[in-house]
Amino acid sequence: MSTGRDQRQTEPGSVERTPAFPSDAFDHLVSQIDDVFWLYDCQRERVDYVSPAYDRVWGRSAARLLADPLDGLNNAVVAEHREEVRRAFLAGLESGRFEAKYRIRLPDGSERWIHDRGFPIRDPQGRVVHFAGVARDFTERKLTQDRLRESEAFLRATLDALPAHIAIVDPQGVILAVNRSWRQFAECNGLAAPDHAVGLNYLKVCDDAVGPDAAVAREVARGMRGVLDGSQSELMVSYPCDSPDERRWFELRVARFETNRCPLLVAIHLDVTARRRAEEQAVRQQAELAHVARVATIGEMAAGIAHELNQPLSAIANYAEGCLDRVGDDRRPRSDLVDALVHIRNLAQSSGAIIRRLRSAARKSEPRRSSICLNAAVRETVELVRYELETDGVVLEMQLADHLPVVQGDAVQIQQVLLNLLLNAQSAVRHREQPRLTIATRSGKNDVRVSVVDNGPGFGAVAPDRMFESFYSSKPDGLGLGLAISRSIVEAHGGSIWAERVDGCSFFHFTVPYSRPDIASGPPPGVSETGRRLGPAQHKEATA
Amino acid sequence: MNDTRLIRVVDDDPELRRSLGWMLGGAGLAAELYTSAEQFLERDDLHRSGCVLVDVRMPHMDGLELQRRIRRRGSQLPVVVMSGHADVPTAVHAMEEGALSFLEKPFTKDELLGVLGRALQRADELVQREAAHRADLARIADLTPRELEVMRLVVGGELTKRIAQQLGISERTVDKHRERILAKTGAESWAGLTLLAARLELVSGQPVEALATA
């Protein structure tokens, strides 16, 4: 409201007679304007003028208002606003300023929102003689604002209703807002102050993290910056976040959204403990089944293993007997005895190795992830089946690639797959004229591939895929679990397994990825991780 | 260690083979080690007394097949079969094929020496039997074909008269033959000659010529 203009228009009743502005032009102009101008005579307490827009906005005749200044108030302004408007007007006459927002009901029943303002017009002595005003229909804007407010409230309610802990983070990493779940989480974890971590710098907290969480925290910070600068579309990280009395898992997802000013990040922390437990349960069950199958397989190999142990044990006994016979004989060179004793020691060690291999293959353990060199796993497994192969005169060729990337996985389970494939191949070729097996490793773009090739009779009419089904077996005494379990193991490692017949040879391939695309989202279920506590709990450590 | 008897160890497992050699050496027994049945057949002197200690389970030619080959070459060398398994069918099979004994690994030195003792005893018997056989053959080595003919008929129980008729010679000539036969073979009586003839299986009507060249 400009008071300067008020000063120039202080002559009472001069509005219609402005010399420079012909009155018909003024009327024309005013009729084009949707705002309603009015002029109130304070002395006579009546409306002197109201512009034509009044008829349109109010849906009432201006003549009635001129006849009764309270017509608009009493008959148009809705009852709930009427008293408020009346008081505001009277107060305005006193203070020289009037402003009110109110709703009017038109004769057709529709309603409009009016923004009404008035200002005084004074005589040369400074007395207020008139009040001039502008009433504007702002229904549209009001509706828009209401809708926006509703939508904000809706969004807020939605965010608050979500179980995930959500934080909005600005490009510098500062937490701008959090939802109710975040606040509750923060309160439960004694982090309510200050302000549920709003205002803290999320990125800095991650950057500064120390201890076992540091690696994951760093990964989160790196990922969030990547999402910010657009080099990655979103971030997903799972991490353990144990409460004092239970083991919990959280998953953090970070996505970017644009605002007029800058991009913002929404960081969603979801308690995935239940899902994680279910996944762990599934992994455990799979591991148990795998163990049963493994023990069964090793049972089938028992005779061979017994023989393999018998040989060194017999040799040890023989060497020892020979030593006992010679030890009292001074004429014999001592070096003979030393030589035999060295043999005894080496044989005892190699027997120990056989037992260790066997025990580790039969071991029942929680699935455990470690770095595996597949070449080493192949060699180890070949040692386990060496006797079986030799007995049947099977020639085994190993084609192991140099510089094979290390893969992540459960060594025992991977070895089980190798064992299954080798034993299957061995039983396929054992009655062949020239039984031959090849086991090869090869490095691919994203994975390491192991292939077991035999020159056996092949799969017959069976579709190669069927062989990977449970309880399918070509062997009369087979359980039919070997390949099915191999497949579940390989798939749990993110790889695949398949069979093909090429040029009279059967090929069984499996792959294990060495750079998992989701490696940033943490190891797969059932696998222990080192990172701990992120999200709200992270702040506790950082601010403590 | 003047023992000329040789124990042949045939086992593809190098440690087992060497350790057996070492143990046998400690027990004062001579051993020859072979890595395979094929190597044994190629190099071994089957005429040398002793025995064969062979692993039943080997790649290519197994222990049982080796035993068969040894017999096919006319040698009675005692064979002891070793096995890592308590594999009854294989053991029975080995014994049926004439193995002297079956040893299950792991075995103790005493067990092994016990079995080898029996095997070497058998080997000694074979040596003695062969020596006796050679001595028997030596006694009839100087007899002419006619004298062998007469001897066969005499120990077969024929009277001088029948022999003379059968051979178309005089009874006096038959008597002369009989005297010469006794003198050449060094026999003191016809009863002794009958036993010699029985050992050499002369009675069964085997051609005398075949015997003489044996």
PDB file of C-alpha atoms in Angstrom, chain A residues 303-304 306-307 310-323 325-326 332 336-337 340 343 347 387 390-393, chain B residues 11-16 18-27 55 57-59 83-85 104-110 112:
ATOM      1  CA  ALA A 303      36.469 -96.449  -0.583  1.00  0.00           C
ATOM      2  CA  GLY A 304      38.814 -94.357  -2.647  1.00  0.00           C
ATOM      3  CA  ALA A 306      40.318 -95.083   2.517  1.00  0.00           C
ATOM      4  CA  HIS A 307      42.687 -96.431  -0.073  1.00  0.00           C
ATOM      5  CA  ASN A 310      46.009 -96.663   3.364  1.00  0.00           C
ATOM      6  CA  GLN A 311      48.863 -96.159   0.991  1.00  0.00           C
ATOM      7  CA  PRO A 312      50.834 -93.620   2.996  1.00  0.00           C
ATOM      8  CA  LEU A 313      49.987 -95.304   6.299  1.00  0.00           C
ATOM      9  CA  SER A 314      51.232 -98.641   4.991  1.00  0.00           C
ATOM     10  CA  ALA A 315      54.342 -97.017   3.661  1.00  0.00           C
ATOM     11  CA  ILE A 316      54.973 -95.303   6.987  1.00  0.00           C
ATOM     12  CA  ALA A 317      54.640 -98.622   8.822  1.00  0.00           C
ATOM     13  CA  ASN A 318      56.991-100.282   6.342  1.00  0.00           C
ATOM     14  CA  TYR A 319      59.642 -97.604   6.636  1.00  0.00           C
ATOM     15  CA  ALA A 320      59.380 -97.728  10.417  1.00  0.00           C
ATOM     16  CA  GLU A 321      59.793-101.508  10.477  1.00  0.00           C
ATOM     17  CA  GLY A 322      62.788-101.233   8.234  1.00  0.00           C
ATOM     18  CA  CYS A 323      64.263 -98.631  10.562  1.00  0.00           C
ATOM     19  CA  ASP A 325      65.542-103.660  11.974  1.00  0.00           C
ATOM     20  CA  ARG A 326      68.478-101.453  11.088  1.00  0.00           C
ATOM     21  CA  ARG A 332      74.915 -99.526   8.270  1.00  0.00           C
ATOM     22  CA  ASP A 336      69.980 -94.674   5.220  1.00  0.00           C
ATOM     23  CA  LEU A 337      67.928 -94.191   8.334  1.00  0.00           C
ATOM     24  CA  ALA A 340      63.703 -93.374   5.542  1.00  0.00           C
ATOM     25  CA  HIS A 343      60.012 -90.377   3.871  1.00  0.00           C
ATOM     26  CA  LEU A 347      54.087 -89.371   4.185  1.00  0.00           C
ATOM     27  CA  TYR A 387      42.271 -91.829  -6.815  1.00  0.00           C
ATOM     28  CA  GLU A 390      43.383 -93.188 -11.596  1.00  0.00           C
ATOM     29  CA  THR A 391      41.463 -96.320 -10.755  1.00  0.00           C
ATOM     30  CA  ASP A 392      39.452 -96.026 -13.923  1.00  0.00           C
ATOM     31  CA  GLY A 393      42.457 -94.954 -15.922  1.00  0.00           C
TER      32      GLY A 393
ATOM     33  CA  ASP B  11      53.242-101.749  -7.051  1.00  0.00           C
ATOM     34  CA  ASP B  12      52.517 -98.543  -8.886  1.00  0.00           C
ATOM     35  CA  ASP B  13      52.570 -96.499  -5.679  1.00  0.00           C
ATOM     36  CA  PRO B  14      56.177 -95.338  -5.382  1.00  0.00           C
ATOM     37  CA  GLU B  15      56.161 -94.846  -1.623  1.00  0.00           C
ATOM     38  CA  LEU B  16      54.569 -98.169  -0.919  1.00  0.00           C
ATOM     39  CA  ARG B  18      60.065 -98.259  -1.867  1.00  0.00           C
ATOM     40  CA  SER B  19      58.975 -98.713   1.730  1.00  0.00           C
ATOM     41  CA  LEU B  20      58.361-102.420   1.128  1.00  0.00           C
ATOM     42  CA  GLY B  21      61.825-102.722  -0.364  1.00  0.00           C
ATOM     43  CA  TRP B  22      63.250-100.919   2.649  1.00  0.00           C
ATOM     44  CA  MET B  23      61.428-103.148   5.104  1.00  0.00           C
ATOM     45  CA  LEU B  24      62.352-106.361   3.298  1.00  0.00           C
ATOM     46  CA  GLY B  25      65.944-105.196   3.173  1.00  0.00           C
ATOM     47  CA  GLY B  26      65.823-104.682   6.930  1.00  0.00           C
ATOM     48  CA  ALA B  27      64.512-108.226   7.338  1.00  0.00           C
ATOM     49  CA  ASP B  55      49.221-104.968  -5.837  1.00  0.00           C
ATOM     50  CA  ARG B  57      44.814-102.687  -8.293  1.00  0.00           C
ATOM     51  CA  MET B  58      47.031-100.985 -10.808  1.00  0.00           C
ATOM     52  CA  PRO B  59      46.346 -98.982 -13.904  1.00  0.00           C
ATOM     53  CA  SER B  83      44.942-105.081  -1.889  1.00  0.00           C
ATOM     54  CA  GLY B  84      43.900-101.848  -0.284  1.00  0.00           C
ATOM     55  CA  HIS B  85      40.336-103.035   0.020  1.00  0.00           C
ATOM     56  CA  GLU B 104      45.015-106.669   2.908  1.00  0.00           C
ATOM     57  CA  LYS B 105      46.719-103.343   3.310  1.00  0.00           C
ATOM     58  CA  PRO B 106      47.759-102.099   5.725  1.00  0.00           C
ATOM     59  CA  PHE B 107      49.510-105.224   6.947  1.00  0.00           C
ATOM     60  CA  THR B 108      52.109-105.626   9.631  1.00  0.00           C
ATOM     61  CA  LYS B 109      55.616-106.734   9.034  1.00  0.00           C
ATOM     62  CA  ASP B 110      54.881-110.026  10.819  1.00  0.00           C
ATOM     63  CA  LEU B 112      53.924-109.952   5.531  1.00  0.00           C
TER      64      LEU B 112
END
